[in-house]
Amino acid sequence: MLTALTVSFAAVLISLPWWLPARIVALRVRVLTRINGEESIPVPGDLVGVDRFREVYSHPAASGRSRGAVLSDLFWYWLAPGPEMHQEHLEAGERYDAVALATRRILAVPRTRVEELTRRCVNRALRDRRGMVRLRDLMMPVWAEFSYELVFGEPCPPKARDLIVGNADDVVTSLKCCGLRHMDRRDRLTGYLVERLPEVRHELPQDLSAREQALYLQGAFFNTAVVQMSEATAHVLMVLAQHPRVQKAARGGDDRYLDQVISETLRLYPLFGIAHRVTTGEIPLGEGAAIPAGSVLCFNYPEFHRAGLPDPDHFDPARFAARPAREINHIPFGMAANRPCPAWRLAPIALRVAVRETLHACEFDSTASHTRSLPNRGPCLLTPLGAGRGPEVRVKLLFMRFRDRWEDVWRSLVQLVLGTYMVWDARRLRLCERHFAQEPHPVGVRRHES
């Protein structure tokens, strides 16, 4: 009897890396979708199918950002300090318009300048880099320097780069529930930005205080931009590392093929998991059905990107050669009618150059797991192009696979524990709810009580 129990326990233990991480990811998605209770509506889902995803996402009433959503307390908690100044979470109005205009001005950079800046930042990061790396960590200084130069119009000093990376890494680590927040790291960047405000190359909204201006820059350019561009680059490089033939074709191919690789990567691994919107009015669905005002719509990007495709979990860049992208359920930068990513023009240009420069400098291999949330930060083996690859590469990749599988088990448990704590702490602090409690409540949007 004891022997049978021992064998069963050992079998379960050995199998953990193959099932536990995925179960915990699914649990987290379900929690995020259901955290608003009955007022949370998953899209696509029973009420709104895939065929009406774009229609509902683009509806003028699907425009509320934070007010009235319990889920907002959690996102504000992760994005603090200053989530009320984060462009993504500002409600429509004069303040949002002023902030959005400032962002457009900063991003209005000629294509050649974007390419040159990206090339310079990537080559500096890749200098003398070889061996085992974490791709997100490798790329974060690249986009820290890139964003700094966009904002200030001059090369990024090491002090600023380290502050930006420390801030962005802390934000994304807490978002993945792989670590708790360290507000001191974030506050140091805020203080630095307040001091540097006179050096910003474009005028900032004048109705904002100096601290609000700094928090706006921190949220838009040194949180979201750095994190999302780092993750996007890491995803593309991970895909290439795990598909040698595609890597070889991309290295020798033109930008059209590389764009197909990038598009398919962002289809399989969208940067957004669930984007929530609060309805400011009723959205009719026909036949007497409607989404009421005050509902929280949870738009599930991965589900939408998988819908309508044969073998949707298979990586196949040819999808984007065989048919126009508009015919595929693919919205990597959001919907044009509902506040798309402000960098939707600039980001693909910079991303393409970053991947191209890395392809010209290195060969890369990875046997680590690759998931949308990328909690392992993208383990990868870099080899300088043309340096040759000895038999030790196979040994290193076997070790990478073994280590990553067991790290995944421990990381999943950490995510479960820390995620549970942060949901509780966010509901205790109620940053979003308390912020809007100080303002008049608009007609048609229900106040959520706990």
XYZ file of N, CA and C in Angstrom, residues 138-325:
564
model
N 17.004 41.441 -21.639
C 17.948 41.943 -22.631
C 17.388 43.159 -23.357
N 16.084 43.118 -23.647
C 15.488 44.165 -24.456
C 14.970 45.363 -23.653
N 14.797 45.220 -22.363
C 14.224 46.324 -21.585
C 15.109 47.565 -21.599
N 16.436 47.441 -21.452
C 17.266 48.651 -21.568
C 17.191 49.297 -22.954
N 16.974 48.490 -23.995
C 16.837 49.024 -25.349
C 15.682 50.006 -25.409
N 14.530 49.557 -24.924
C 13.338 50.400 -25.043
C 13.294 51.487 -23.977
N 14.035 51.305 -22.890
C 14.189 52.393 -21.911
C 14.944 53.554 -22.563
N 16.062 53.245 -23.223
C 16.842 54.288 -23.888
C 16.060 54.903 -25.048
N 15.356 54.070 -25.789
C 14.553 54.535 -26.927
C 13.484 55.522 -26.444
N 12.747 55.159 -25.409
C 11.668 56.015 -24.912
C 12.210 57.313 -24.326
N 13.319 57.205 -23.627
C 13.921 58.409 -23.047
C 14.270 59.408 -24.148
N 14.863 58.922 -25.228
C 15.269 59.839 -26.292
C 14.059 60.402 -27.031
N 12.984 59.644 -27.127
C 11.757 60.195 -27.701
C 11.252 61.369 -26.868
N 11.286 61.215 -25.554
C 10.726 62.232 -24.658
C 11.650 63.433 -24.512
N 12.947 63.184 -24.323
C 13.873 64.262 -23.996
C 14.744 64.716 -25.169
N 14.763 63.948 -26.265
C 15.501 64.378 -27.440
C 17.002 64.318 -27.305
N 17.504 63.510 -26.384
C 18.942 63.361 -26.201
C 19.226 61.948 -25.719
N 20.462 61.452 -25.898
C 20.787 60.085 -25.455
C 20.517 59.884 -23.975
N 20.111 58.684 -23.644
C 19.722 58.347 -22.269
C 20.958 58.095 -21.412
N 21.120 58.838 -20.313
C 22.254 58.563 -19.417
C 22.029 57.268 -18.644
N 23.098 56.604 -18.220
C 22.955 55.331 -17.500
C 22.046 55.416 -16.278
N 22.124 56.521 -15.528
C 21.281 56.657 -14.336
C 19.805 56.586 -14.708
N 19.429 57.339 -15.744
C 18.031 57.328 -16.167
C 17.624 55.953 -16.672
N 18.496 55.318 -17.456
C 18.186 53.976 -17.975
C 17.922 53.005 -16.830
N 18.768 53.038 -15.816
C 18.599 52.108 -14.686
C 17.316 52.388 -13.917
N 16.969 53.664 -13.753
C 15.718 54.004 -13.065
C 14.509 53.526 -13.871
N 14.557 53.720 -15.179
C 13.431 53.314 -16.031
C 13.284 51.800 -16.031
N 14.402 51.088 -16.183
C 14.354 49.620 -16.189
C 13.869 49.101 -14.840
N 14.367 49.668 -13.745
C 13.919 49.236 -12.421
C 12.429 49.432 -12.231
N 11.907 50.550 -12.719
C 10.480 50.830 -12.628
C 9.672 49.865 -13.499
N 10.057 49.749 -14.781
C 9.299 48.908 -15.712
C 9.327 47.445 -15.292
N 10.485 46.975 -14.849
C 10.595 45.583 -14.423
C 9.721 45.317 -13.203
N 9.664 46.284 -12.285
C 8.837 46.095 -11.099
C 7.361 46.056 -11.471
N 6.948 46.911 -12.416
C 5.548 46.931 -12.842
C 5.170 45.609 -13.499
N 5.976 45.149 -14.462
C 5.600 43.940 -15.191
C 5.710 42.703 -14.307
N 6.654 42.688 -13.366
C 6.777 41.542 -12.461
C 5.550 41.422 -11.566
N 5.038 42.538 -11.093
C 3.827 42.479 -10.266
C 2.606 42.152 -11.119
N 2.562 42.677 -12.351
C 1.445 42.345 -13.241
C 1.371 40.847 -13.517
N 2.530 40.192 -13.605
C 2.561 38.743 -13.822
C 2.380 37.972 -12.524
N 2.260 38.698 -11.415
C 2.133 38.082 -10.079
C 3.365 37.249 -9.727
N 4.510 37.632 -10.285
C 5.759 36.939 -9.965
C 6.519 37.622 -8.838
N 6.046 38.751 -8.391
C 6.685 39.474 -7.305
C 5.774 40.582 -6.822
N 6.006 41.062 -5.605
C 5.220 42.155 -5.049
C 5.728 43.493 -5.572
N 4.934 44.531 -5.375
C 5.338 45.874 -5.788
C 6.462 46.399 -4.889
N 7.347 47.193 -5.475
C 8.370 47.910 -4.716
C 8.202 49.390 -5.062
N 7.400 50.080 -4.284
C 7.032 51.445 -4.628
C 8.216 52.397 -4.574
N 9.237 52.060 -3.808
C 10.405 52.939 -3.747
C 11.091 53.018 -5.109
N 11.150 51.902 -5.835
C 11.762 51.913 -7.164
C 10.967 52.810 -8.113
N 9.674 52.752 -8.016
C 8.821 53.542 -8.893
C 8.877 55.016 -8.525
N 8.882 55.295 -7.217
C 8.912 56.684 -6.759
C 10.220 57.372 -7.127
N 11.306 56.611 -7.167
C 12.587 57.217 -7.558
C 12.518 57.736 -8.994
N 11.876 56.975 -9.878
C 11.737 57.443 -11.255
C 10.837 58.670 -11.312
N 9.745 58.678 -10.561
C 8.849 59.843 -10.543
C 9.616 61.089 -10.138
N 10.406 60.991 -9.071
C 11.182 62.130 -8.615
C 12.169 62.614 -9.669
N 12.816 61.685 -10.345
C 13.770 62.038 -11.401
C 13.052 62.779 -12.528
N 11.879 62.289 -12.932
C 11.140 62.918 -14.025
C 10.671 64.319 -13.650
N 10.256 64.521 -12.409
C 9.851 65.858 -11.970
C 11.008 66.834 -12.156
N 12.197 66.411 -11.800
C 13.375 67.276 -11.942
C 13.700 67.559 -13.406
N 13.401 66.617 -14.299
C 13.782 66.752 -15.708
C 12.680 67.339 -16.585
N 11.557 67.701 -16.023
C 10.438 68.206 -16.824
C 10.820 69.371 -17.741
N 11.647 70.325 -17.291
C 12.000 71.430 -18.197
C 12.738 70.979 -19.461
N 13.276 69.752 -19.453
C 14.047 69.256 -20.598
C 13.193 68.487 -21.605
N 11.922 68.246 -21.301
C 11.048 67.519 -22.236
C 10.934 68.328 -23.522
N 11.065 67.673 -24.670
C 11.201 68.410 -25.932
C 9.885 68.922 -26.484
N 8.764 68.519 -25.920
C 7.461 69.020 -26.345
C 6.700 69.535 -25.130
N 5.823 70.478 -25.380
C 5.031 71.043 -24.290
C 4.088 69.990 -23.720
N 4.016 69.965 -22.400
C 3.104 69.061 -21.704
C 1.842 69.816 -21.297
N 0.743 69.099 -21.033
C -0.511 69.775 -20.654
C -0.306 70.730 -19.478
N -0.691 71.980 -19.684
C -0.410 73.002 -18.691
C -1.339 72.953 -17.484
N -2.485 72.288 -17.619
C -3.394 72.227 -16.471
C -3.005 71.121 -15.488
N -1.912 70.406 -15.787
C -1.427 69.376 -14.882
C -0.343 69.956 -13.983
N -0.301 69.487 -12.740
C 0.791 69.867 -11.852
C 2.078 69.198 -12.330
N 3.211 69.629 -11.787
C 4.486 69.024 -12.181
C 4.482 67.529 -11.891
N 3.950 67.133 -10.739
C 3.918 65.707 -10.413
C 2.992 64.960 -11.373
N 1.857 65.544 -11.732
C 0.943 64.887 -12.667
C 1.592 64.744 -14.044
N 2.332 65.748 -14.474
C 3.042 65.638 -15.752
C 4.057 64.501 -15.719
N 4.789 64.403 -14.613
C 5.772 63.321 -14.480
C 5.096 61.965 -14.467
N 3.969 61.855 -13.773
C 3.254 60.576 -13.702
C 2.668 60.195 -15.064
N 2.219 61.182 -15.821
C 1.742 60.907 -17.178
C 2.865 60.313 -18.028
N 4.051 60.954 -18.003
C 5.192 60.436 -18.770
C 5.597 59.051 -18.290
N 5.602 58.873 -16.987
C 5.997 57.582 -16.423
C 5.047 56.483 -16.882
N 3.746 56.754 -16.855
C 2.778 55.735 -17.236
C 2.805 55.407 -18.709
N 2.831 56.442 -19.558
C 2.724 56.219 -20.999
C 4.027 55.740 -21.623
N 5.148 56.372 -21.241
C 6.399 56.119 -21.947
C 7.367 55.216 -21.195
N 7.303 55.223 -19.872
C 8.306 54.471 -19.112
C 7.717 53.289 -18.347
N 6.398 53.108 -18.456
C 5.757 51.855 -18.019
C 5.296 51.087 -19.255
N 4.207 51.576 -19.842
C 3.558 50.842 -20.931
C 4.480 50.647 -22.131
N 5.099 51.717 -22.614
C 5.920 51.600 -23.820
C 7.093 50.653 -23.610
N 7.793 50.806 -22.497
C 8.973 49.970 -22.255
C 8.571 48.514 -22.049
N 7.547 48.281 -21.247
C 7.122 46.908 -20.973
C 6.613 46.230 -22.236
N 5.740 46.903 -22.971
C 5.112 46.243 -24.116
C 6.091 46.031 -25.266
N 6.969 46.976 -25.504
C 7.945 46.780 -26.569
C 8.965 45.704 -26.185
N 9.330 45.640 -24.904
C 10.250 44.591 -24.451
C 9.617 43.217 -24.617
N 8.358 43.112 -24.245
C 7.677 41.818 -24.366
C 7.429 41.454 -25.831
N 7.060 42.434 -26.650
C 6.837 42.147 -28.068
C 8.120 41.625 -28.721
N 9.242 42.293 -28.459
C 10.510 41.849 -29.037
C 10.881 40.467 -28.528
N 10.702 40.242 -27.225
C 11.023 38.931 -26.653
C 10.170 37.831 -27.277
N 8.895 38.100 -27.504
C 8.018 37.095 -28.125
C 8.499 36.736 -29.529
N 8.821 37.746 -30.326
C 9.255 37.475 -31.699
C 10.567 36.680 -31.697
N 11.500 37.076 -30.849
C 12.784 36.368 -30.797
C 12.617 34.949 -30.259
N 11.695 34.754 -29.310
C 11.434 33.398 -28.809
C 10.871 32.514 -29.918
N 9.957 33.059 -30.703
C 9.388 32.299 -31.823
C 10.488 31.905 -32.806
N 11.355 32.847 -33.136
C 12.437 32.557 -34.079
C 13.420 31.550 -33.491
N 13.656 31.651 -32.179
C 14.581 30.725 -31.521
C 14.050 29.296 -31.547
N 12.730 29.136 -31.566
C 12.132 27.811 -31.521
C 11.686 27.312 -32.898
N 11.904 28.126 -33.931
C 11.582 27.727 -35.313
C 12.789 28.061 -36.193
N 13.810 27.199 -36.187
C 15.065 27.495 -36.900
C 14.877 27.816 -38.383
N 13.959 27.124 -39.037
C 13.758 27.390 -40.459
C 13.194 28.779 -40.693
N 12.285 29.188 -39.823
C 11.723 30.536 -39.932
C 12.799 31.574 -39.626
N 13.634 31.277 -38.629
C 14.728 32.191 -38.298
C 15.656 32.373 -39.497
N 15.998 31.279 -40.152
C 16.893 31.352 -41.307
C 16.239 32.138 -42.445
N 14.946 31.878 -42.679
C 14.239 32.585 -43.750
C 14.115 34.075 -43.440
N 13.873 34.395 -42.174
C 13.743 35.800 -41.791
C 15.075 36.527 -41.903
N 16.160 35.827 -41.585
C 17.488 36.446 -41.667
C 17.847 36.787 -43.114
N 17.428 35.947 -44.036
C 17.764 36.191 -45.440
C 16.631 36.808 -46.238
N 15.468 36.963 -45.628
C 14.307 37.461 -46.355
C 14.158 38.971 -46.291
N 13.053 39.443 -46.877
C 12.802 40.882 -46.899
C 11.869 41.269 -45.750
N 11.571 42.558 -45.669
C 10.740 43.056 -44.586
C 9.312 42.512 -44.655
N 8.855 42.195 -45.857
C 7.496 41.661 -45.987
C 7.366 40.340 -45.225
N 8.349 39.466 -45.393
C 8.290 38.188 -44.674
C 8.443 38.406 -43.173
N 9.340 39.290 -42.775
C 9.522 39.553 -41.355
C 8.247 40.130 -40.750
N 7.543 40.973 -41.495
C 6.263 41.505 -41.005
C 5.244 40.391 -40.797
N 5.259 39.389 -41.673
C 4.354 38.252 -41.498
C 4.701 37.474 -40.235
N 5.998 37.316 -39.967
C 6.432 36.633 -38.748
C 5.977 37.410 -37.517
N 6.146 38.719 -37.549
C 5.750 39.548 -36.412
C 4.238 39.505 -36.218
N 3.488 39.606 -37.296
C 2.019 39.572 -37.192
C 1.538 38.248 -36.614
N 2.097 37.141 -37.083
C 1.682 35.837 -36.569
C 2.092 35.678 -35.109
N 3.247 36.232 -34.738
C 3.662 36.180 -33.333
C 2.678 36.922 -32.444
N 2.286 38.133 -32.855
C 1.363 38.923 -32.048
C -0.069 38.375 -32.097
N -0.350 37.538 -33.088
C -1.638 36.833 -33.073
C -1.628 35.741 -32.009
N -0.551 34.962 -31.994
C -0.438 33.859 -31.028
C -0.191 34.359 -29.609
N 0.572 35.448 -29.494
C 0.970 35.960 -28.176
C 0.626 37.444 -28.071
N -0.668 37.779 -28.074
C -1.041 39.198 -28.002
C -0.540 39.831 -26.706
N -0.167 41.107 -26.799
C 0.373 41.797 -25.633
C -0.692 42.033 -24.581
N -1.944 42.104 -25.009
C -3.053 42.231 -24.068
C -3.696 40.860 -23.875
N -4.012 40.528 -22.640
C -4.781 39.333 -22.367
C -6.249 39.684 -22.371
N -6.653 40.430 -21.359
C -8.036 40.904 -21.252
C -8.012 42.418 -21.105
N -8.734 43.108 -21.979
C -8.910 44.562 -21.878
C -10.342 44.822 -21.445
N -10.516 45.577 -20.376
C -11.885 45.814 -19.915
C -12.343 47.233 -20.245
N -13.617 47.339 -20.562
C -14.271 48.617 -20.826
C -15.579 48.655 -20.038
N -15.950 49.831 -19.587
C -17.194 50.011 -18.838
C -18.183 50.725 -19.747
N -19.350 50.156 -19.925
C -20.325 50.760 -20.838
C -20.927 52.011 -20.209
N -20.900 53.098 -20.973
C -21.461 54.369 -20.510
C -22.904 54.547 -20.965
N -23.398 53.611 -21.722
C -24.770 53.616 -22.182
C -25.146 52.220 -22.630
N -26.372 52.043 -23.015
C -26.834 50.722 -23.455
C -26.304 50.415 -24.853
N -25.920 49.153 -25.061
C -25.479 48.700 -26.386
C -26.491 47.671 -26.887
N -27.308 48.032 -27.879
C -28.322 47.084 -28.377
C -27.669 45.939 -29.152
N -28.218 44.759 -28.955
C -27.720 43.569 -29.645
C -28.742 42.979 -30.599
N -29.934 43.571 -30.665
C -30.979 43.059 -31.540
C -31.881 42.068 -30.848
N -33.108 41.905 -31.384
C -34.104 40.966 -30.872
C -34.377 41.219 -29.384
N -34.372 42.488 -29.006
C -34.707 42.861 -27.638
C -33.582 42.727 -26.640
N -32.452 42.192 -27.042
C -31.320 42.028 -26.126
C -30.435 43.269 -26.159
N -29.804 43.551 -25.032
C -28.916 44.710 -24.957
C -27.950 44.533 -23.796
N -26.803 45.164 -23.933
C -25.843 45.232 -22.827
C -26.156 46.500 -22.050
N -26.506 46.406 -20.785
C -26.910 47.608 -20.038
C -25.734 48.520 -19.712
N -26.048 49.776 -19.475
C -25.035 50.724 -19.022
C -24.469 50.248 -17.681
N -23.182 50.505 -17.480
C -22.543 50.094 -16.237
C -22.006 48.687 -16.257
N -22.121 47.999 -17.393
C -21.559 46.654 -17.505
C -20.054 46.744 -17.747
N -19.346 45.733 -17.302
C -17.901 45.666 -17.525
C -17.645 44.616 -18.598
N -17.216 45.080 -19.762
C -16.921 44.191 -20.882
C -15.465 43.750 -20.790
N -15.226 42.461 -20.780
C -13.864 41.914 -20.708
C -13.520 41.307 -22.056
N -12.806 42.073 -22.867
C -12.452 41.641 -24.216
C -11.229 40.731 -24.148
N -11.431 39.488 -24.559
C -10.392 38.463 -24.476
C -9.644 38.391 -25.808
N -8.471 39.017 -25.859
C -7.691 39.055 -27.092
C -7.255 37.662 -27.554
N -6.697 36.824 -26.685
C -6.260 35.508 -27.178
C -7.389 34.694 -27.797
N -8.578 34.713 -27.183
C -9.700 33.955 -27.737
C -10.111 34.504 -29.099
N -10.154 35.828 -29.218
C -10.528 36.432 -30.493
C -9.498 36.100 -31.572
N -8.223 36.138 -31.235
C -7.173 35.868 -32.218
C -7.169 34.410 -32.684
N -7.686 33.516 -31.864
C -7.699 32.103 -32.237
C -8.897 31.752 -33.114
N -9.937 32.553 -33.029
C -11.213 32.200 -33.657
C -11.131 32.268 -35.181
N -11.779 31.283 -35.828
C -11.932 31.308 -37.277
C -10.735 30.845 -38.065
N -9.751 30.235 -37.393
C -8.551 29.786 -38.094
C -8.359 28.290 -37.914
N -7.915 27.589 -38.951
C -7.571 26.181 -38.782
C -6.286 26.057 -37.966
N -6.280 25.131 -37.012
C -5.097 24.888 -36.187
C -4.548 26.202 -35.611
N -5.348 26.933 -34.845
C -4.972 28.279 -34.415
C -3.774 28.338 -33.486
N -3.423 27.222 -32.845
C -2.276 27.235 -31.928
C -0.960 26.965 -32.636
N -1.020 26.705 -33.933
C 0.185 26.437 -34.716
C 0.747 27.739 -35.259
N 2.061 27.943 -35.124
C 2.705 29.143 -35.643
C 2.885 29.019 -37.148
N 2.272 29.936 -37.900
C 2.309 29.850 -39.362
C 2.259 31.254 -39.965
N 3.423 31.864 -40.233
C 3.444 33.212 -40.822
C 2.728 33.302 -42.162
N 2.593 32.160 -42.841
C 1.954 32.169 -44.162
C 0.492 32.587 -44.088
N -0.104 32.531 -42.908
C -1.497 33.002 -42.777
C -1.620 34.424 -43.310
N -0.594 35.245 -43.032
C -0.671 36.659 -43.395
C -0.176 36.921 -44.810
N 0.242 35.865 -45.498
C 0.566 35.976 -46.918
C -0.617 35.517 -47.762
N -1.386 34.590 -47.218
C -2.479 33.984 -47.984
C -3.720 34.865 -48.033
N -3.884 35.744 -47.046
C -5.089 36.582 -47.014
C -4.763 37.897 -46.311
N -5.506 38.968 -46.616
C -5.252 40.255 -45.975
C -5.448 40.177 -44.461
N -4.657 40.929 -43.730
C -4.727 40.900 -42.274
C -6.114 41.293 -41.778
